[in-house]
Coordinates of C-alpha atoms and ligand atoms in Angstrom, one line a residue:
X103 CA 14.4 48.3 74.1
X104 CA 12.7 47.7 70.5
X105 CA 10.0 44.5 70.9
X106 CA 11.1 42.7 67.8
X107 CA 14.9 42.4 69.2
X108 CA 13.3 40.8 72.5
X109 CA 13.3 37.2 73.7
X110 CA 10.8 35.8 74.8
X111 CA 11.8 35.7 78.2
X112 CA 12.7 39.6 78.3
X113 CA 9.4 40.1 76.6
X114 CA 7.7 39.0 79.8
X115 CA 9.5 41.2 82.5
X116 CA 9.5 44.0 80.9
X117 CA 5.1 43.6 80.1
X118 CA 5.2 45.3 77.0
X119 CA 2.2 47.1 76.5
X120 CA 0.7 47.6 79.6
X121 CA 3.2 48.1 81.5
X122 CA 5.1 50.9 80.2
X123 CA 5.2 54.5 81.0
X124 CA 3.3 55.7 78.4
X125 CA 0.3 52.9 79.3
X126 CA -2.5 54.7 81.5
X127 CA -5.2 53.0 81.6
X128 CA -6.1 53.3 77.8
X129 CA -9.7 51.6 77.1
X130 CA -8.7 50.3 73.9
X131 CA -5.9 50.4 71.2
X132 CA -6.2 49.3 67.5
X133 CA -3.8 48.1 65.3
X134 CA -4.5 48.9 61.9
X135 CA -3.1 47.0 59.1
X136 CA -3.8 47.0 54.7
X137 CA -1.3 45.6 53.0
X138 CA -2.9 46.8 49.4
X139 CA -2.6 50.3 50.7
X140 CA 0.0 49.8 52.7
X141 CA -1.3 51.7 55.7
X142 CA -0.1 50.8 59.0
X143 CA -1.9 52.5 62.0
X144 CA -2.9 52.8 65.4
X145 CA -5.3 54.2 67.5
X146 CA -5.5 54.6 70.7
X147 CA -8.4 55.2 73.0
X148 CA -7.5 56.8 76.0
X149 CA -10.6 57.6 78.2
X150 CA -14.4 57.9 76.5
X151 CA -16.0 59.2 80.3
X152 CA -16.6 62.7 78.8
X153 CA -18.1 61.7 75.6
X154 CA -16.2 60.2 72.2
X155 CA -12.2 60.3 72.4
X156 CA -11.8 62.7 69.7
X157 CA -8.1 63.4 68.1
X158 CA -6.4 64.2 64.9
X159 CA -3.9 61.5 63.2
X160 CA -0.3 62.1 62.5
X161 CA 1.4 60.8 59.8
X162 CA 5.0 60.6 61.2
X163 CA 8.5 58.4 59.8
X164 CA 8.5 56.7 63.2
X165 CA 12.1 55.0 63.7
X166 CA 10.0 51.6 65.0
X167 CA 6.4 50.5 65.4
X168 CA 7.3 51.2 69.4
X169 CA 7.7 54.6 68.8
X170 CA 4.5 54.9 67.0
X171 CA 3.0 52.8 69.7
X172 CA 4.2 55.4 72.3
X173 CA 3.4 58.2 70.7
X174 CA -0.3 57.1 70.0
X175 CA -0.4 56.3 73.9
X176 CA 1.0 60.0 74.6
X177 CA -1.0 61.7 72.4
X178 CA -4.1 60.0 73.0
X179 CA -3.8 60.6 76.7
X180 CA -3.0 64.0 76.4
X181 CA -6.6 64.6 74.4
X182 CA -8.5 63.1 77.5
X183 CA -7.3 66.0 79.4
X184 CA -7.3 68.9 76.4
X185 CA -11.0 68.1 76.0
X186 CA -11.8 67.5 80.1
X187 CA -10.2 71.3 80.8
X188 CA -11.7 73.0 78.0
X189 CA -15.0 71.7 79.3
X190 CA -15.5 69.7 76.3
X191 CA -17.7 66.8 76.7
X192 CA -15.1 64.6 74.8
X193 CA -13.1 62.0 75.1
X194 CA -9.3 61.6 74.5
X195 CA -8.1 59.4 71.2
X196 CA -5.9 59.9 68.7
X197 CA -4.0 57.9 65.6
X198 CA -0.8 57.9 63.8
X199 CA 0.2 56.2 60.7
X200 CA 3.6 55.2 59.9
X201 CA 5.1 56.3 56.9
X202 CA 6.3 59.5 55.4
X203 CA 3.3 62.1 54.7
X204 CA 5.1 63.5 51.9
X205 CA 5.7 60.3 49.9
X206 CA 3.2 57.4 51.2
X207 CA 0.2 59.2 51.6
X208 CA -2.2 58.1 48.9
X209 CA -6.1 59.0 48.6
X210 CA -6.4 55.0 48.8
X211 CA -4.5 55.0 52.2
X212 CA -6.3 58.0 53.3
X213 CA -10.0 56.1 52.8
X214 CA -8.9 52.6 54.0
X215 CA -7.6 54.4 57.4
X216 CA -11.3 56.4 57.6
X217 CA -12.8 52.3 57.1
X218 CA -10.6 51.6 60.2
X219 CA -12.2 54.7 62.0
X220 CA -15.6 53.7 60.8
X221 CA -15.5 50.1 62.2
X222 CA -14.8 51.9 65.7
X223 CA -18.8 52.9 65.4
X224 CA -18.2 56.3 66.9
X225 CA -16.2 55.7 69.7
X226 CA -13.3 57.9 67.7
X227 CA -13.4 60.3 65.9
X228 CA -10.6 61.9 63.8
X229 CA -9.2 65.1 62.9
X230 CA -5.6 66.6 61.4
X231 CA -2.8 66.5 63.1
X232 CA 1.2 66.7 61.7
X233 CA 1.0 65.2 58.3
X234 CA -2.9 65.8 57.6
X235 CA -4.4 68.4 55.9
X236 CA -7.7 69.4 55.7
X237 CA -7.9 67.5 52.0
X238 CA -7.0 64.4 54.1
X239 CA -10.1 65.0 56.2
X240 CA -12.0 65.4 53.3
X241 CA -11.4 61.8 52.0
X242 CA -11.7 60.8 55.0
X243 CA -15.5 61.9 55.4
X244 CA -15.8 60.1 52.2
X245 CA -16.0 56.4 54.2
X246 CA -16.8 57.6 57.5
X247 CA -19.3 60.3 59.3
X248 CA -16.8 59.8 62.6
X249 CA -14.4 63.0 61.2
X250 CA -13.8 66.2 61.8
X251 CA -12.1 69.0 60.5
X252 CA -12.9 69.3 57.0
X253 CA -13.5 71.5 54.7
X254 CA -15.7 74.8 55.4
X255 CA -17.0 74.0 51.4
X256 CA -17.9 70.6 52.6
X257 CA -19.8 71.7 55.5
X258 CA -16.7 71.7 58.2
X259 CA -15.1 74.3 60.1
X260 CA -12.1 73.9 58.4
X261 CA -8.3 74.1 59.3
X262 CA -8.0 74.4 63.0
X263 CA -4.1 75.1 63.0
X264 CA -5.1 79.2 62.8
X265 CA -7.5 78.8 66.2
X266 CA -4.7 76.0 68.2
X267 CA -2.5 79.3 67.1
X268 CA -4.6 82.0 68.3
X269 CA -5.0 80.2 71.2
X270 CA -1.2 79.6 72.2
X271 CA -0.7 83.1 71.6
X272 CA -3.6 83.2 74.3
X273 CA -2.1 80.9 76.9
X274 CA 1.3 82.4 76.1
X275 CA 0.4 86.1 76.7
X276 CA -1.1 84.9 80.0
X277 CA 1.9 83.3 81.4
X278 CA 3.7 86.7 80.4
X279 CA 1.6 88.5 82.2
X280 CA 2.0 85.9 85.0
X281 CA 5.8 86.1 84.7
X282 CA 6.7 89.4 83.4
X283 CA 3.7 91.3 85.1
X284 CA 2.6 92.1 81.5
X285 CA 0.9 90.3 78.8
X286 CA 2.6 92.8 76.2
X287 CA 4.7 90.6 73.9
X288 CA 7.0 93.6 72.3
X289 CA 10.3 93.2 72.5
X290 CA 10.4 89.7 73.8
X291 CA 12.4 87.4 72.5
X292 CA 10.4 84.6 71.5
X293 CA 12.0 81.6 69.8
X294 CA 9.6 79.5 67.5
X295 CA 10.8 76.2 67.1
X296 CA 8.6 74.2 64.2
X297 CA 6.7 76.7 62.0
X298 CA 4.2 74.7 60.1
X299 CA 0.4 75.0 60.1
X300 CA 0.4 76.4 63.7
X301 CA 4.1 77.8 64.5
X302 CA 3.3 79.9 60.9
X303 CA 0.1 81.6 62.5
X304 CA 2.0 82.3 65.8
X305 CA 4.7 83.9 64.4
X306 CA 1.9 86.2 62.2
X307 CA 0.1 87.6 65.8
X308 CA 4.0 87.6 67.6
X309 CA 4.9 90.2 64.8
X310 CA 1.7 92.0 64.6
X311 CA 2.3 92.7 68.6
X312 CA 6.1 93.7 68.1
X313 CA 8.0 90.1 69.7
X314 CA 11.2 90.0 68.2
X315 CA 10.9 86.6 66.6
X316 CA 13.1 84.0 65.8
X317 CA 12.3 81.1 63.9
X318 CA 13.5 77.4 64.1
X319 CA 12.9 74.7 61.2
X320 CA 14.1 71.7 60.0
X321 CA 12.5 72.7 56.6
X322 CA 14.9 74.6 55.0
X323 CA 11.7 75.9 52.2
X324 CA 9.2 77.0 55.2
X325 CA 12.0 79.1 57.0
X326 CA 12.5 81.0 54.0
X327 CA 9.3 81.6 53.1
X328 CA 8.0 82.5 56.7
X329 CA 11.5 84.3 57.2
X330 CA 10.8 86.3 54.4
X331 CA 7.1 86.6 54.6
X332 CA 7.1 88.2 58.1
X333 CA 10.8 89.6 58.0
X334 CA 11.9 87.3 61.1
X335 CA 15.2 86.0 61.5
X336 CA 16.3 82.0 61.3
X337 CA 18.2 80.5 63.6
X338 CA 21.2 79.0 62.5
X339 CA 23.2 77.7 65.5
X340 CA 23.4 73.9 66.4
X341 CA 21.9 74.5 70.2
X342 CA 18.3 76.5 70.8
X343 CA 18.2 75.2 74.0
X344 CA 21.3 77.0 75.3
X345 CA 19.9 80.5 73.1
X346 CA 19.3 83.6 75.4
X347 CA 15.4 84.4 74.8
X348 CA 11.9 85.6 77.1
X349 CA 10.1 82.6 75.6
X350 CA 10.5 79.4 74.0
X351 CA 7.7 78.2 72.0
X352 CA 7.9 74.9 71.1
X353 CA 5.3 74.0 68.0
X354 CA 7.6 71.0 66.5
X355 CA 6.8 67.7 68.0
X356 CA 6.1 66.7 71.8
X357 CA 9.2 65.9 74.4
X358 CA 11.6 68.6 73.8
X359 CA 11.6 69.7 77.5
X360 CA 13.9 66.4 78.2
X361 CA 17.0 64.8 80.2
X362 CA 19.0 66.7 77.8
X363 CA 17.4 70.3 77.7
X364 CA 15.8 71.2 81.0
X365 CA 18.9 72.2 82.6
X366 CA 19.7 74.8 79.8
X367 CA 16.7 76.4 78.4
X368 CA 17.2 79.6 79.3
X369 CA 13.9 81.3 78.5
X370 CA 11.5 82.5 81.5
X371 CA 8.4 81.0 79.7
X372 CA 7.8 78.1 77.7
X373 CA 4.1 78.2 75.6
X374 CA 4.3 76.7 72.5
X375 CA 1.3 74.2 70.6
X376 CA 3.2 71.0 70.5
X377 CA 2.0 67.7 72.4
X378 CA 3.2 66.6 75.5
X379 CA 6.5 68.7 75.6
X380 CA 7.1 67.4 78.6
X381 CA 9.3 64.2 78.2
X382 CA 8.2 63.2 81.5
X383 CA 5.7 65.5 83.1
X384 CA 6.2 64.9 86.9
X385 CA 10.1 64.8 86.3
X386 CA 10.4 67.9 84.2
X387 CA 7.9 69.8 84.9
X388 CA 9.3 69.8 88.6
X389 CA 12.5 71.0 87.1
X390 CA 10.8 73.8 85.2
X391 CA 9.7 74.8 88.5
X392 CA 12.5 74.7 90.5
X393 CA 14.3 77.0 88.1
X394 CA 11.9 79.5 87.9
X395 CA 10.6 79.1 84.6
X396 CA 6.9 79.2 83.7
X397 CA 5.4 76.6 81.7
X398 CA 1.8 77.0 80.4
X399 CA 0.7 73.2 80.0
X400 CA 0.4 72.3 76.2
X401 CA -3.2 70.5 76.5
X402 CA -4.6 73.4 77.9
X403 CA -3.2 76.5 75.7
X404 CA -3.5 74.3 72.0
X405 CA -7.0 73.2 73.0
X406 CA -7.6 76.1 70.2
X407 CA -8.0 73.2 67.4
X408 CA -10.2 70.8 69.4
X409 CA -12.5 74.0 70.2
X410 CA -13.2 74.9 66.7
X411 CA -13.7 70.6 65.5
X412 CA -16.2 70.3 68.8
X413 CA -17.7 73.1 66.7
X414 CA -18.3 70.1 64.0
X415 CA -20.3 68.1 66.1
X416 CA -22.1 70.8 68.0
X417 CA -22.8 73.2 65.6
X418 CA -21.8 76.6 66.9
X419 CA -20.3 79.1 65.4
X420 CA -17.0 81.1 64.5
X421 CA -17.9 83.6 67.5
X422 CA -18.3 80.8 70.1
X423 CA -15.1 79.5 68.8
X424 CA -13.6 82.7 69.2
X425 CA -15.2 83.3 72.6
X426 CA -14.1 79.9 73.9
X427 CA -10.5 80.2 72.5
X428 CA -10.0 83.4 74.0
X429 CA -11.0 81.9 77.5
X430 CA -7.4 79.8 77.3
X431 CA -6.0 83.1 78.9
X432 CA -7.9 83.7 82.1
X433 CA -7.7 79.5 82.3
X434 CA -3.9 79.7 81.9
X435 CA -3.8 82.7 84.6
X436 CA -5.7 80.8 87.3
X437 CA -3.8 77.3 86.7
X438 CA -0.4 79.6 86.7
X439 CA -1.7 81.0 89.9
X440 CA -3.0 77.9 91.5
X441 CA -0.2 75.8 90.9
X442 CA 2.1 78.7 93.1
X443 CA -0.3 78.6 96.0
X444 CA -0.5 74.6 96.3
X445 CA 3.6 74.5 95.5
X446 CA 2.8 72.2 92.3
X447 CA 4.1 72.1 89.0
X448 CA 1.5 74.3 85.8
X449 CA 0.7 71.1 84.5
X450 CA 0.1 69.2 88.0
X451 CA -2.1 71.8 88.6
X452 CA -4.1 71.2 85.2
X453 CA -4.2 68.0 85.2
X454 CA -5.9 67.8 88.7
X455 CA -9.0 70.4 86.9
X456 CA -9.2 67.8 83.8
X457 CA -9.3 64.8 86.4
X458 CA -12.0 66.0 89.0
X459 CA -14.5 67.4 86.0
X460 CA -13.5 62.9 84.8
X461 CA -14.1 61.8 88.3
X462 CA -17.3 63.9 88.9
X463 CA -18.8 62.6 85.8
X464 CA -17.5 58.9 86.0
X465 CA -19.5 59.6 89.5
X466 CA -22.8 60.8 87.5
X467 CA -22.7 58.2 84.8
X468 CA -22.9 55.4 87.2
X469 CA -25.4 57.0 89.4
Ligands
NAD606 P1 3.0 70.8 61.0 O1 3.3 69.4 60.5 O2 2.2 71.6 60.1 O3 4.2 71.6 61.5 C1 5.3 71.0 62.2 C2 6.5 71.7 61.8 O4 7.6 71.3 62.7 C3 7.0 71.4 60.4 O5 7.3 72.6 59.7 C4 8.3 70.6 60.6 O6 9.2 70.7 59.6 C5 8.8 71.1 61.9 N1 9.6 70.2 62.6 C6 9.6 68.9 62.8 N2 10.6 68.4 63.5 C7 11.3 69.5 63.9 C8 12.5 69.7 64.7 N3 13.1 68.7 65.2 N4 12.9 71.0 64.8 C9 12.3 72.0 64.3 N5 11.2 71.9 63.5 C10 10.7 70.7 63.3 O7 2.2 70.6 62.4 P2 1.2 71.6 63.1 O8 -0.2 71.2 62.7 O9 1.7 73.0 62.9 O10 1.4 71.1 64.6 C11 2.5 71.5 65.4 C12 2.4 70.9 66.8 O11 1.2 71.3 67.4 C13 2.3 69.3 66.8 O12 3.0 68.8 67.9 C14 0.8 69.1 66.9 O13 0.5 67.8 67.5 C15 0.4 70.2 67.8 N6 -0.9 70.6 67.7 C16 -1.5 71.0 66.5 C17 -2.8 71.4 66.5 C18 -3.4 71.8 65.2 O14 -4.5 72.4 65.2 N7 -2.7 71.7 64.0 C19 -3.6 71.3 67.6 C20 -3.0 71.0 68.8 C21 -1.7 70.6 68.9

């Protein structure tokens, strides 16, 4: 139910912020409004025990301001955790901004949204996500010191899309090797769905390791020019979900493992970059399960990007970044493994990691 179609009197039963599912225990959320600019935006603070909440911003067409409310909540949430099982001593945040990247995003918009980050002293800090470029980042920095990923010329570590890549092809060619009893990728099927700044990279390593790749987009341009680029075919049909395949990759947006889907998805492994692909994680994760199909949790294989922004702030290098991305597969492994001998779901399983390492250091912090 949309808020501004409410009464009053539903308004109160259904307690419309913190009381929906995607509320959980979020410190803080900002509402960020310029109407020069026209930026409208939100940020949500999930959990600071670890350290800052760090996250990228998404520019997105949201349908409503609920959806973008959600979403902020989801992603926000899911950062906590990306940064707690990386061992990253961060916190979870992220933005969006309503409003179509392509059209509405201004340099003016850009700036006034890093004054909104600024005023938050620290407590967030940003980075890309869908919709941002580096660029973006870069005006960013021009208002605010609380940014990350920008430009290697401007003293940044630049794009993380290429590392969130290399390290879903990571988490991926663990749970093949978890699932398949190899981590070998040739010859399996592997269906792409979303191949922008991450899905493109994927597809690069899938190739260069013999996958037979298929590509899904709803950008007619980028399938031709990856499809032609790397010699992998597009899929045309109306239903991916019902597509024979070894592995679904979802690098689109979150939620795509839904009411809808989980009961046809064919593939044996889903590992793909997008955020929260889960629609609901207890739910459909326990599906997933039941049906045999291996799901390497999304915070912990695209924890990639975040590795290589932490960089940012702690000043290490491309090897570390490497060294640390490349851990995502003996992490996957062991939370694949773990999961099985305690009969939970993959992302149960993480998420139990990313909470203790939160608990033990809530524990410390008051001490
Ligand atoms: P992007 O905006 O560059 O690419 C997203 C692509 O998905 C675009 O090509 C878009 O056209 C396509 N798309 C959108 N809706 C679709 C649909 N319904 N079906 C098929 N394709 C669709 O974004 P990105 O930076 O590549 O990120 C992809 C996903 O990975 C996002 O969910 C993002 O939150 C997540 N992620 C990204 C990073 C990073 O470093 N960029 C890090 C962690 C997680």
């Amino acid at each position: 139910m949309i808020l501004d179609v409410m009464k009053p009197s539903e308004i109160k039963k259904v307690d419309p912020v913190f009381g929906q599912l995607s509320f959980d225990d979020h410190e803080q959320v900002v509402f960020c409004n310029d109407k020069d600019t026209g930026l409208k935006a939100i940020i949500g603070i999930h959990n600071t025990v670890l350290g800052p909440a760090l996250g990228g911003t998404r520019m997105w067409q949201y349908k409503n301001e609920w959806e973008a409310l959600n979403d902020a909540l989801r992603l926000s949430r899911g950062m906590t955790f990306k940064a707690a099982i990386t061992g990253l001593n961060l916190g979870g945040g992220k933005a969006v901004i309503i409003g179509d990247a392509k059209t509405q995003k201004t340099p003016e918009l850009m700036k006034r949204f890093g004054e909104f980050v600024h005023s938050l002293s620290g407590k967030y800090i940003t980075a890309e996500d869908v919709g941002m470029e580096t660029s973006d980042m870069d005006l960013v920095r021009e208002v605010t010191p609380y940014v990350t990923g920008i430009s290697e010329s401007k003293g940044g570590a630049g794009n993380p899309s290429p590392i969130t890549a290399y390290g879903v092809y990571m988490g991926m060619k663990a749970a093949a090797k978890y699932q398949f009893g190899t981590e070998h990728l040739e010859n399996k099927k592997v269906f792409v769905q979303g191949i922008g700044h991450v899905g493109e990279t994927l597809v690069d390593h899938l190739v260069k390791e013999g996958a037979q790749v298929v590509i899904a987009d709803i950008n007619e341009e980028r399938l031709q020019a990856v499809s032609s680029k790397y010699g992998v075919d597009i899929y045309r049909g109306d239903d991916l979900y019902n597509e024979a395949m070894d592995i679904y990759a979802p690098c689109a947006l979150g939620a795509t493992v839904n009411d809808d889907t989980v009961y046809k998805i064919k593939a044996q492994v889903i590992a793909g970059a997008a955020n929260n692909q889960l629609a609901v994680e207890d739910v459909h994760g326990r599906i997933l399960q039941e049906r045999g199909i291996v799901y390497a949790p999304d915070f912990l294989i695209n924890a990639g990007g975040i590795i290589n922004v932490y960089a940012e702030l702690e000043g290490y290098g491309k090897q570390e970044i490497i060294r640390k991305t490349e851990n995502i597969y003996n992490t996957t492994l062991e939370i694949l493994q773990n999961a099985n001998a305690n009969g939970i779901t993959t992302n149960h399983a993480a998420l139990n990691i990313a909470k203790d390492r939160i608990a033990t250091r809530k524990k410390e912090n008051s001490k």
